[in-house]
Coordinates of C-alpha atoms in Angstrom, one line a residue:
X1 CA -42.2 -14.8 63.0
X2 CA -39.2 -16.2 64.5
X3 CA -38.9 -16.4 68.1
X4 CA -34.9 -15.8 67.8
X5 CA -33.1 -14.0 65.2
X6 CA -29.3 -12.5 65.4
X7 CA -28.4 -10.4 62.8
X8 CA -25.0 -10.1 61.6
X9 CA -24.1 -10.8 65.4
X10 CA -19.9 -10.8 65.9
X11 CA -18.2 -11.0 69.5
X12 CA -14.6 -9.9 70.1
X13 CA -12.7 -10.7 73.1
X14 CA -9.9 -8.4 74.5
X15 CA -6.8 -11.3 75.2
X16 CA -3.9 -8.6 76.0
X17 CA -3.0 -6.8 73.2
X18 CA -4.6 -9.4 70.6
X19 CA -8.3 -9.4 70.0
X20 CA -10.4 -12.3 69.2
X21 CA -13.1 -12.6 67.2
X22 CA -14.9 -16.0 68.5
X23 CA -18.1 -15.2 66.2
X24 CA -18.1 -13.3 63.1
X25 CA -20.9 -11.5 61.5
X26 CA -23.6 -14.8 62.4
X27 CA -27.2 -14.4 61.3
X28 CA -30.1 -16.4 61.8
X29 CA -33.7 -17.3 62.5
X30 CA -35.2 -19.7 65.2
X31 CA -39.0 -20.9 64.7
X32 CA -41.2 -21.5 67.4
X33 CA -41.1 -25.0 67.9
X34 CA -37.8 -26.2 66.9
X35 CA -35.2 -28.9 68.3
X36 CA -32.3 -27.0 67.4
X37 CA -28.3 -28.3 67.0
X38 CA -25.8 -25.7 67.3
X39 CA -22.9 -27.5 66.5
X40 CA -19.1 -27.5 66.0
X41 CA -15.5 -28.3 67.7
X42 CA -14.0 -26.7 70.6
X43 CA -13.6 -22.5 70.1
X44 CA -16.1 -22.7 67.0
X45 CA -18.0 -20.2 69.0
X46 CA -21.1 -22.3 69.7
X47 CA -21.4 -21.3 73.6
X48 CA -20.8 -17.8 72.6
X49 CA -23.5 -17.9 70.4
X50 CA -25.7 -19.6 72.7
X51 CA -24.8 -17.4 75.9
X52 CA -25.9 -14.3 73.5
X53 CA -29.1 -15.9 72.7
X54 CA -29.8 -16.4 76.2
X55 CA -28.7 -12.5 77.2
X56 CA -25.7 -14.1 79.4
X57 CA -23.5 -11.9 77.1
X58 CA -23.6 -9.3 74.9
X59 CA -22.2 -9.0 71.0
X60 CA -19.6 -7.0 70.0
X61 CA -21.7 -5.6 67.2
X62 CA -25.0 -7.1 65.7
X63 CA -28.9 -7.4 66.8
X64 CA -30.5 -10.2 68.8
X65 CA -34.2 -10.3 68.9
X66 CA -36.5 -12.4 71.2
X67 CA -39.5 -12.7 70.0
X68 CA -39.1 -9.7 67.8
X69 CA -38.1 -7.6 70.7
X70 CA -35.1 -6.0 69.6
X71 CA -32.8 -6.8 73.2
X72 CA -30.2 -3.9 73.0
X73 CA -32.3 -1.2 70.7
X74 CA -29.6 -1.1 68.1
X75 CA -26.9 -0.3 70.7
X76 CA -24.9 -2.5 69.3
X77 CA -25.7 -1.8 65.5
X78 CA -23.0 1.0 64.8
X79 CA -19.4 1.2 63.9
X80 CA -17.7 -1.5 66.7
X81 CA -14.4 0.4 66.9
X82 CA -16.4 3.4 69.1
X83 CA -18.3 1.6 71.2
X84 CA -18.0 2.0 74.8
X85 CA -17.5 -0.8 77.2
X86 CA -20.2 -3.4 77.5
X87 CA -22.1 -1.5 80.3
X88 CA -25.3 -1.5 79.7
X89 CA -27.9 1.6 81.2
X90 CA -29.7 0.2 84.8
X91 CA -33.4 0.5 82.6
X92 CA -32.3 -1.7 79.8
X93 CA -30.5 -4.2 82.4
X94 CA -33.7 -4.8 83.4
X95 CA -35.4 -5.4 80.7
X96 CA -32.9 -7.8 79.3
X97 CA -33.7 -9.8 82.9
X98 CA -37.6 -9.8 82.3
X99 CA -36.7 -11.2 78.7
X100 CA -34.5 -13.6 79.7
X101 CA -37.0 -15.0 82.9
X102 CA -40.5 -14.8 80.9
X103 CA -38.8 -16.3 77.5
X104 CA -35.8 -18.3 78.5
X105 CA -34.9 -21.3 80.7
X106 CA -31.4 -23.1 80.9
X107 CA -30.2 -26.5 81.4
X108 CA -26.6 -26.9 82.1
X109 CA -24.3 -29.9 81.8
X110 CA -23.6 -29.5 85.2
X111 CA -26.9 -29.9 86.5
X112 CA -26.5 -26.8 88.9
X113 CA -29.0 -28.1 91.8
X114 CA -29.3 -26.2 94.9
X115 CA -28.3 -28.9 97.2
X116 CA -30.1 -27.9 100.5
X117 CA -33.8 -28.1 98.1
X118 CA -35.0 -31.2 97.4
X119 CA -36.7 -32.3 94.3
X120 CA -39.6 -30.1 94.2
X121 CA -38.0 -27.4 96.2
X122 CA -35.5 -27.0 93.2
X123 CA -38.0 -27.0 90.5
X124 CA -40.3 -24.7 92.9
X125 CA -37.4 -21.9 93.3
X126 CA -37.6 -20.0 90.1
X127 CA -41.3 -19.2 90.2
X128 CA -40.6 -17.2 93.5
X129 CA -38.1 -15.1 92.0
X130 CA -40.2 -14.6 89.1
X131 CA -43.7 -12.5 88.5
X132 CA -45.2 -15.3 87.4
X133 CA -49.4 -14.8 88.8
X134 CA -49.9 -18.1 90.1
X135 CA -52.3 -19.3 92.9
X136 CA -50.3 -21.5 95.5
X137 CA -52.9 -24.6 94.2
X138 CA -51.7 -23.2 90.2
X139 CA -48.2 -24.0 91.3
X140 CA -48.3 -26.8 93.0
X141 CA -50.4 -28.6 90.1
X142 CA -48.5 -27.5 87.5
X143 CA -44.6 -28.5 89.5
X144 CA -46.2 -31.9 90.0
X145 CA -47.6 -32.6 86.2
X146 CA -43.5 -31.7 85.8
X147 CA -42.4 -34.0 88.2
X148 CA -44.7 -36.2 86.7
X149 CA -43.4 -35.7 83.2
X150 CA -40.0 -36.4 83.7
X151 CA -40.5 -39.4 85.8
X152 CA -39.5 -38.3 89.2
X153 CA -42.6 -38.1 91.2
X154 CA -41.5 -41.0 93.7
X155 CA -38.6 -38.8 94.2
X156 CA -40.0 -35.5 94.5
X157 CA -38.9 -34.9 98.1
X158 CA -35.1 -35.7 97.7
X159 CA -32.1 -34.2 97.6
X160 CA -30.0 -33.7 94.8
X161 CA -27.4 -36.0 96.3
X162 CA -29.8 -38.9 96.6
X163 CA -30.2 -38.7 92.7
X164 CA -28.6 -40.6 90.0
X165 CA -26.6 -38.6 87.2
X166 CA -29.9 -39.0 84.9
X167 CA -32.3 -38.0 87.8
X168 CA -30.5 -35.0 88.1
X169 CA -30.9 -33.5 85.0
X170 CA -34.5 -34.4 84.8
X171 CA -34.7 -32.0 87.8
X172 CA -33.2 -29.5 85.7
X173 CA -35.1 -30.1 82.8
X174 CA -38.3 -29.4 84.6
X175 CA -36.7 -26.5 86.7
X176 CA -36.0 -24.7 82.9
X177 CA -39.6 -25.5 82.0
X178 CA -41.8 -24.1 85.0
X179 CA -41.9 -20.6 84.1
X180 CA -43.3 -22.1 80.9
X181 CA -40.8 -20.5 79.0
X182 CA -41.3 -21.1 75.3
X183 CA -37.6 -21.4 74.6
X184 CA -34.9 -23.9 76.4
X185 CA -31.0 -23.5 75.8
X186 CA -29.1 -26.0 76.6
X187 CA -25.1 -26.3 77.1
X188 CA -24.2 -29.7 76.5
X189 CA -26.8 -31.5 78.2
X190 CA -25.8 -34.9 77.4
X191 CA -22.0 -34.0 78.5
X192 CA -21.8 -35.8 82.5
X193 CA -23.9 -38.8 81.3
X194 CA -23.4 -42.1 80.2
X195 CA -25.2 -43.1 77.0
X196 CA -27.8 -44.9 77.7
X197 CA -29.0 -42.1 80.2
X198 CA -28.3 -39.5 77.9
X199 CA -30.4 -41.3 75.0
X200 CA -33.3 -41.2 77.8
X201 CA -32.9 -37.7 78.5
X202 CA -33.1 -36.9 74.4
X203 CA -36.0 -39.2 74.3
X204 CA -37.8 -36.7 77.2
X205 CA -36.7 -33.4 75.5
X206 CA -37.6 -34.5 72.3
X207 CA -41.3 -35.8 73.7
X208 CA -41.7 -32.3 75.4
X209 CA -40.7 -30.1 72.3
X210 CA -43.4 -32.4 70.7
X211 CA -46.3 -32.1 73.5
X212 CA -45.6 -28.8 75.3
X213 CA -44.1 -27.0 71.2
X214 CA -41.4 -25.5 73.5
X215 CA -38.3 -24.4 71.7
X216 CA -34.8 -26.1 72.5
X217 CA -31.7 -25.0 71.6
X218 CA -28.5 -27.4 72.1
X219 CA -24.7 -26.3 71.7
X220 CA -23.8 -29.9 71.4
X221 CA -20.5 -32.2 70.1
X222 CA -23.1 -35.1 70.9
X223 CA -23.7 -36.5 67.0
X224 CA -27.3 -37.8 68.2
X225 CA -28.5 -34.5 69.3
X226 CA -27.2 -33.5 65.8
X227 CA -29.1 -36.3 64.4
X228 CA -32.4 -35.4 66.2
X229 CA -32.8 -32.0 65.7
X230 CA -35.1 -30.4 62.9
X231 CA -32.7 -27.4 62.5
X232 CA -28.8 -27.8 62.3
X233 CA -26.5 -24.9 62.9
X234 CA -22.8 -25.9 62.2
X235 CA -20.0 -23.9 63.3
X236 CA -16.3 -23.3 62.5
X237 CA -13.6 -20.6 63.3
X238 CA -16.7 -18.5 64.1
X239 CA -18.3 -18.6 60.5
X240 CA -22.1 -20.5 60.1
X241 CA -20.8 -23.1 57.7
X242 CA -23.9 -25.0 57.6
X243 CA -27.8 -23.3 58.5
X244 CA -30.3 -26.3 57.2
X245 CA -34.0 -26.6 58.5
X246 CA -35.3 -30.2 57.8
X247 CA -39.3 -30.9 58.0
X248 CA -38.9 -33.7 60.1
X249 CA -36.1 -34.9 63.0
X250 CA -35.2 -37.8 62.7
X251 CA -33.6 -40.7 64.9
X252 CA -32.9 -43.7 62.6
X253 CA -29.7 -45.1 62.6
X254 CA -28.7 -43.8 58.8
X255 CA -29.1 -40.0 60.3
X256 CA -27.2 -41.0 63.5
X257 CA -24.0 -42.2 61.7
X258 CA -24.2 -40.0 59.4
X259 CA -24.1 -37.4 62.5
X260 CA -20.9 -39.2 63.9
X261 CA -19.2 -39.1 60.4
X262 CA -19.4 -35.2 60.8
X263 CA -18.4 -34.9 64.0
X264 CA -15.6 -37.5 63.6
X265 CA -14.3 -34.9 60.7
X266 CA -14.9 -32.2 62.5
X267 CA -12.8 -33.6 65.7
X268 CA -9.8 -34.3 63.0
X269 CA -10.3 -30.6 62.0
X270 CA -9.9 -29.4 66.0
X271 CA -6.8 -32.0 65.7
X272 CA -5.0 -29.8 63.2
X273 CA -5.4 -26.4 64.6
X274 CA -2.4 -24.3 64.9
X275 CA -1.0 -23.5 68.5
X276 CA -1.6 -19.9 67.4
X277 CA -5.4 -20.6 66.5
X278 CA -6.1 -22.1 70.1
X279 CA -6.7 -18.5 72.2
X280 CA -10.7 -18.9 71.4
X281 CA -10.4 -22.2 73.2
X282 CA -8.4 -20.8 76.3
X283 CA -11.5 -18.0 76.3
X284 CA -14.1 -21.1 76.3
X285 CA -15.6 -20.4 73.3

């Protein structure tokens, strides 16, 4: 069973009197397990899509299932034109926040440390928000084996502005992960680093969606995420253009350029848009 699914999943935004439609009628499945690419220019709608998956927003009309939890109980599922506002009832909020802390972590391209916490203070913070039933000596064993894994435990008790760019998001990569939540969404991860760093920080993700069979998700323009992923979801204008599952990722340099080839066209696509096509992008989408 897939551990995400969306089912014909649209989003319309209210600008003025016009409405835009940043994601029209998207369905797919996720596997347990995958290093997924959702890709795409600027207003394709791939953060939209990827802010629904992780409950930040809601659709316009559609399903989204987590782990065959249907999130919304078919709220969204009838005719669009009479729904109400997108204000959801106090008991489902609450739901949709255990779902998104027991099955969901993030990792932003803007790191988002809290600046006062050091190292393992920062990783620390979400379990005490959390219900997670952990002994003190649980926690601490477990935060270290991350600190471990992505190579900061000689930095473990400083401050987010003693760390490198890299460092940084290594932080944040183990903050997503210490709930243990099976799936990881990721919003241009690769975006604030320079290459070399953001090939390191790849390498890592891709060696814990190997060990640890944790799900990531990427809305990426980076053609070596594209590259490396096992799943490739292509955007444009909204529409899923391209949905292919391959058996293996791969990193060789044939998959990479041929990556960069489809970016490269898709850039010269986003070149051509029409001044009246750009709204989605003022929106962020």
């Amino acid at each position: 069973m897939a551990i995400i699914s969306l089912e014909n999943v649209r989003k319309v935004y209210p600008l003025g009197k016009v409405e835009v439609e940043a994601v029209r009628g998207a369905s797919l499945e996720i596997e347990k397990g995958s290093f997924v690419s959702i890709a795409g220019p600027s207003g394709s709608g791939k953060s939209t899509i990827l802010n629904m998956i992780g409950l930040i927003d809601t659709p316009s009309f559609g399903a989204v299932k987590i782990d065959g939890h249907d999130v919304y109980a078919g709220r969204f599922t009838s005719d669009i034109k009479k729904k109400k506002k997108d204000i959801l009832p106090s008991k489902m909020d609450n739901k949709i926040t255990d779902l998104r802390h027991e099955y969901l972590g993030f990792i932003f391209q803007n790191f988002n440390l809290i600046p006062v916490l050091n190292v393992y203070e920062n990783i620390e913070f979400p379990l005490l928000l959390g219900k997670q039933k952990m002994s003190k000596k649980e926690r601490k064993e477990w935060i270290d084996y991350l600190i471990e894994k992505v190579g900061l435990t000689a930095w473990a008790h400083h401050k987010s502005n003693e760390l490198s760019g890299g460092q940084r998001q290594r932080v944040a990569i183990a903050r997503a992960l210490v709930t243990k939540a099976p799936v990881i969404l990721a919003d241009e991860p690769t975006a604030n680093l320079d290459s070399k760093t953001g090939d390191q920080i790849l390498n890592l993700m891709k060696e814990i969606n190997r060990d640890l069979q944790t799900t990531f998700i990427f809305s990426t323009h980076d053609a070596k995420i594209t590259a490396m992923a096992g799943h490739v979801i292509r955007l444009l204008d909204g529409d899923i253009v391209e949905n292919t599952k391959i058996e293996n990722g791969s990193t060789n340099n044939d998959a990479v350029q041929l990556a960069c080839k489809k970016e490269k066209a898709q850039a010269e696509i986003e070149k051509q848009v029409l001044p009246s096509d750009t709204m989605s992008k003022d929106l962020g989408v």
